[in-house]
CSV table of C-alpha atoms in Angstrom, one decimal:
chain,number,residue,atom,x,y,z
U,1,ARG,CA,-13.5,13.7,-4.6
U,2,LYS,CA,-10.6,10.6,-3.7
U,3,GLU,CA,-7.2,11.7,-4.3
U,4,VAL,CA,-7.1,7.7,-6.8
U,5,GLU,CA,-9.9,6.9,-8.1
U,6,GLN,CA,-10.5,3.0,-9.1
U,7,ASP,CA,-12.8,1.4,-11.4
U,8,PRO,CA,-15.3,-0.2,-8.8
U,9,GLY,CA,-14.8,-4.7,-8.9
U,10,PRO,CA,-15.0,-6.6,-8.9
U,11,PHE,CA,-14.5,-8.0,-12.5
U,12,ASN,CA,-14.9,-12.2,-12.6
U,13,VAL,CA,-13.0,-12.7,-16.1
U,14,PRO,CA,-12.4,-16.9,-17.7
U,15,GLU,CA,-8.9,-17.8,-18.3
U,16,GLY,CA,-7.5,-16.2,-21.2
U,17,ALA,CA,-9.2,-12.8,-21.2
U,18,THR,CA,-7.5,-9.5,-21.3
U,19,VAL,CA,-8.9,-7.5,-18.9
U,20,ALA,CA,-8.0,-3.5,-18.3
U,21,PHE,CA,-8.8,-1.6,-15.2
U,22,ASN,CA,-8.8,2.2,-15.5
U,23,CYS,CA,-7.8,4.3,-12.9
U,24,THR,CA,-7.8,8.3,-12.3
U,25,TYR,CA,-5.3,11.5,-10.3
U,26,SER,CA,-6.2,14.6,-8.7
U,27,ASN,CA,-2.9,16.3,-8.1
U,28,SER,CA,-1.2,16.7,-11.7
U,29,ALA,CA,1.9,17.5,-9.1
U,30,SER,CA,1.7,13.6,-8.7
U,31,GLN,CA,5.8,12.9,-9.2
U,32,SER,CA,4.8,8.8,-10.5
U,33,PHE,CA,2.9,6.5,-10.8
U,34,PHE,CA,2.8,2.6,-10.5
U,35,TRP,CA,0.2,-0.6,-10.3
U,36,TYR,CA,0.6,-2.7,-6.9
U,37,ARG,CA,-1.4,-6.1,-6.4
U,38,GLN,CA,-2.0,-7.6,-2.9
U,39,ASP,CA,-3.5,-11.2,-2.5
U,40,CYS,CA,-5.9,-11.7,0.2
U,41,ARG,CA,-5.3,-10.9,3.7
U,42,LYS,CA,-1.8,-10.0,2.5
U,43,GLU,CA,1.1,-6.8,2.3
U,44,PRO,CA,1.0,-5.1,-1.2
U,45,LYS,CA,3.7,-5.8,-3.4
U,46,LEU,CA,4.7,-3.7,-6.8
U,47,LEU,CA,3.9,-4.9,-10.3
U,48,MET,CA,5.2,-2.0,-12.5
U,49,SER,CA,6.2,1.5,-12.3
U,50,VAL,CA,3.7,3.3,-15.0
U,51,TYR,CA,5.4,5.8,-17.8
U,52,SER,CA,4.1,8.7,-20.1
U,53,SER,CA,5.6,6.2,-22.7
U,54,GLY,CA,3.9,3.1,-22.1
U,55,ASN,CA,5.4,-0.5,-20.8
U,56,GLU,CA,5.1,-3.8,-21.1
U,57,ASP,CA,6.1,-6.3,-19.0
U,58,GLY,CA,5.3,-9.7,-20.0
U,59,ARG,CA,1.1,-9.6,-20.5
U,60,PHE,CA,1.1,-6.6,-18.4
U,61,THR,CA,1.5,-3.3,-20.0
U,62,ALA,CA,0.7,0.5,-18.6
U,63,GLN,CA,-0.1,3.2,-19.4
U,64,LEU,CA,0.2,7.1,-18.2
U,65,ASN,CA,-1.8,9.8,-19.9
U,66,ARG,CA,-0.6,13.1,-17.5
U,67,ALA,CA,-3.1,15.0,-19.7
U,68,SER,CA,-5.7,13.0,-18.5
U,69,GLN,CA,-4.3,12.4,-15.4
U,70,TYR,CA,-5.1,8.6,-16.5
U,71,ILE,CA,-3.4,5.8,-15.8
U,72,SER,CA,-4.4,2.3,-16.9
U,73,LEU,CA,-3.3,-1.3,-16.7
U,74,LEU,CA,-4.0,-4.2,-19.5
U,75,ILE,CA,-3.6,-7.7,-18.4
U,76,ARG,CA,-3.5,-10.3,-21.4
U,77,ASP,CA,-4.3,-13.4,-21.8
U,78,SER,CA,-5.3,-13.7,-17.5
U,79,LYS,CA,-4.3,-16.5,-15.7
U,80,LEU,CA,-6.0,-17.9,-12.2
U,81,SER,CA,-2.5,-16.8,-10.3
U,82,ASP,CA,-3.6,-13.4,-11.9
U,83,SER,CA,-6.5,-13.3,-9.3
U,84,ALA,CA,-6.1,-10.6,-6.3
U,85,THR,CA,-6.9,-6.9,-6.1
U,86,TYR,CA,-4.6,-4.3,-8.1
U,87,LEU,CA,-4.1,-1.3,-6.3
U,88,CYS,CA,-3.8,2.1,-8.6
U,89,VAL,CA,-1.0,3.8,-6.5
U,90,VAL,CA,0.4,7.9,-6.9
U,91,ASN,CA,3.8,9.5,-5.4
U,92,GLN,CA,3.1,12.3,-4.2
U,93,GLY,CA,6.2,14.3,-2.4
U,94,GLY,CA,7.3,10.9,-1.4
U,95,LYS,CA,4.4,9.2,-0.3
U,96,LEU,CA,2.4,6.9,-1.9
U,97,ILE,CA,-0.9,7.4,-2.2
U,98,PHE,CA,-3.5,4.0,-2.6
U,99,GLY,CA,-6.9,3.5,-4.7
U,100,GLN,CA,-9.7,1.5,-3.6
U,101,GLY,CA,-7.9,-1.3,-5.9
U,102,THR,CA,-9.9,-2.8,-8.2
U,103,GLU,CA,-10.2,-6.9,-7.7
U,104,LEU,CA,-10.2,-9.5,-9.4
U,105,SER,CA,-11.0,-13.1,-10.0
U,106,VAL,CA,-10.0,-14.9,-13.0
U,107,LYS,CA,-12.3,-18.5,-13.2
U,108,PRO,CA,-11.0,-21.9,-14.7
S,1,GLY,CA,15.1,-6.8,-4.0
S,2,ALA,CA,14.9,-5.0,-0.6
S,3,VAL,CA,13.2,-6.5,2.2
S,4,VAL,CA,11.2,-5.0,5.0
S,5,SER,CA,10.7,-7.1,8.0
S,6,GLN,CA,7.7,-6.7,10.3
S,7,HIS,CA,6.8,-8.0,13.3
S,8,PRO,CA,4.3,-8.8,15.4
S,9,SER,CA,2.2,-10.8,11.8
S,10,ARG,CA,-1.0,-11.4,14.5
S,11,VAL,CA,-1.8,-9.9,17.7
S,12,ILE,CA,-4.7,-9.9,19.6
S,13,CYS,CA,-4.9,-7.6,23.1
S,14,LYS,CA,-7.1,-6.8,25.0
S,15,SER,CA,-9.1,-2.9,24.8
S,16,GLY,CA,-6.7,-0.5,27.5
S,17,THR,CA,-3.9,-2.2,26.5
S,18,SER,CA,-0.8,-1.1,24.3
S,19,VAL,CA,0.5,-3.1,21.1
S,20,LYS,CA,4.1,-2.3,20.0
S,21,ILE,CA,4.3,-3.1,15.9
S,22,GLU,CA,8.2,-3.3,14.4
S,23,CYS,CA,9.1,-2.5,10.9
S,24,ARG,CA,13.0,-3.1,9.7
S,25,SER,CA,14.7,-2.7,7.1
S,26,LEU,CA,16.6,-6.0,6.5
S,27,ASP,CA,19.7,-5.2,3.6
S,28,PHE,CA,19.1,-1.0,2.8
S,29,GLN,CA,18.6,2.5,5.0
S,30,ALA,CA,15.6,4.5,5.2
S,31,THR,CA,15.8,7.1,6.4
S,32,THR,CA,12.1,7.8,5.8
S,33,MET,CA,9.1,5.2,6.3
S,34,PHE,CA,5.7,4.9,6.1
S,35,TRP,CA,2.8,3.3,8.3
S,36,TYR,CA,-0.4,2.8,6.6
S,37,ARG,CA,-4.0,0.9,7.9
S,38,GLN,CA,-5.9,-1.2,5.9
S,39,PHE,CA,-9.5,-2.2,7.0
S,40,PRO,CA,-11.2,-4.9,5.1
S,41,LYS,CA,-12.8,-4.1,1.6
S,42,GLN,CA,-10.6,-1.2,1.5
S,43,SER,CA,-7.9,0.5,0.7
S,44,LEU,CA,-4.5,1.4,2.6
S,45,MET,CA,-4.7,4.9,4.3
S,46,LEU,CA,-1.6,6.3,4.6
S,47,MET,CA,-1.4,7.3,8.3
S,48,ALA,CA,2.0,9.1,9.3
S,49,THR,CA,6.1,9.6,7.9
S,50,SER,CA,7.8,8.4,10.3
S,51,ASN,CA,11.5,10.3,9.5
S,52,GLU,CA,14.8,8.7,11.2
S,53,GLY,CA,16.0,11.7,14.3
S,54,SER,CA,13.2,13.1,13.6
S,55,LYS,CA,8.9,13.7,15.2
S,56,ALA,CA,7.4,11.5,12.5
S,57,THR,CA,4.7,13.5,10.2
S,58,TYR,CA,0.6,12.8,10.9
S,59,GLU,CA,-2.2,12.7,7.8
S,60,GLN,CA,-5.3,14.3,8.8
S,61,GLY,CA,-7.6,12.9,11.2
S,62,VAL,CA,-4.8,10.3,13.0
S,63,GLU,CA,-4.0,10.5,16.5
S,64,LYS,CA,-0.5,11.3,17.5
S,65,ASP,CA,-0.5,10.8,21.3
S,66,LYS,CA,-2.5,7.3,19.9
S,67,PHE,CA,-0.5,6.2,17.7
S,68,LEU,CA,3.6,6.4,18.5
S,69,ILE,CA,5.9,6.2,15.8
S,70,ASN,CA,9.0,5.9,16.7
S,71,HIS,CA,12.4,6.1,14.0
S,72,ALA,CA,15.2,5.7,16.1
S,73,SER,CA,17.7,4.2,13.5
S,74,LEU,CA,18.0,3.7,10.1
S,75,THR,CA,16.4,0.4,9.6
S,76,LEU,CA,13.8,0.1,12.7
S,77,SER,CA,10.4,1.9,12.8
S,78,THR,CA,7.5,1.1,15.7
S,79,LEU,CA,4.2,1.7,16.1
S,80,THR,CA,2.8,1.8,19.3
S,81,VAL,CA,-1.2,1.7,19.4
S,82,THR,CA,-1.6,2.8,23.0
S,83,SER,CA,-5.0,2.2,24.5
S,84,ALA,CA,-6.4,0.2,22.3
S,85,HIS,CA,-10.0,-0.5,21.5
S,86,PRO,CA,-11.9,-2.8,19.0
S,87,GLU,CA,-12.2,-0.1,16.6
S,88,ASP,CA,-8.3,-0.2,16.0
S,89,SER,CA,-9.0,-3.2,15.3
S,90,SER,CA,-7.5,-3.5,11.8
S,91,PHE,CA,-4.5,-4.6,8.8
S,92,TYR,CA,-1.5,-2.0,10.3
S,93,ILE,CA,1.5,-2.4,7.4
S,94,CYS,CA,4.3,0.0,7.4
S,95,SER,CA,6.7,0.5,4.3
S,96,ALA,CA,10.1,2.1,3.4
S,97,ARG,CA,12.0,3.9,0.4
S,98,ASP,CA,15.1,2.5,-1.1
S,99,ASN,CA,16.5,5.3,-3.1
S,100,THR,CA,17.8,3.7,-5.5
S,101,VAL,CA,14.3,2.2,-6.9
S,102,GLU,CA,10.9,3.7,-6.9
S,103,GLY,CA,7.4,2.8,-5.3
S,104,ALA,CA,8.6,1.0,-1.9
S,105,PHE,CA,8.8,-1.8,0.0
S,106,PHE,CA,6.3,-3.1,1.8
S,107,GLY,CA,6.8,-5.3,5.6
S,108,GLN,CA,4.0,-8.7,5.2
S,109,GLY,CA,1.4,-6.3,7.8
S,110,THR,CA,0.3,-6.6,11.2
S,111,ARG,CA,-3.1,-7.4,11.8
S,112,LEU,CA,-4.7,-6.3,15.0
S,113,THR,CA,-7.7,-7.3,16.4
S,114,VAL,CA,-8.6,-5.3,20.4
S,115,VAL,CA,-11.4,-7.8,22.2
């Protein structure tokens, strides 16, 4: 079983759609959680941290359920510029472990 | 925010030669840096953790004699791919932790092509 698993992609959605990404992790001792965004052939960039209380940044909402070892990212009113690969990332003892990523393509 | 600079961004080398990749933290001191490798359509795979002033810690399956890591200062870590082969062609990315924030900052990545 992979340490961090994400929804298989790609997700093809129209502009304005709401899209949700799911992620599960296997190590219950994982300490902190993140969503990163990676554009084609570029380095990953931190999108947001994820907390049990849930956190929102504009159109993006992230949620963590420690009991289920489940992380989610919701994107509302999607824009063309949201097209990228979204990586679920887990901090295990200071090491960042990446999921395989979910590709999002937003179409006009 | 903190900046991590990685150089070169792209390199093409002949099979059997060695390639050095540099990773610098520009505005903070990084006692720990990480090296990842990413094959097309796959996720980032952690290769090793680089600790300033001590030996790197390699992940299972990563050959330490092939991927030499040096972290001589608090702002510089280098990865040397020795005797490179075509199967080493990949996207190599470094990252560094800034203790003031969670997560990590990534270098721009190095696309290595071995011909």
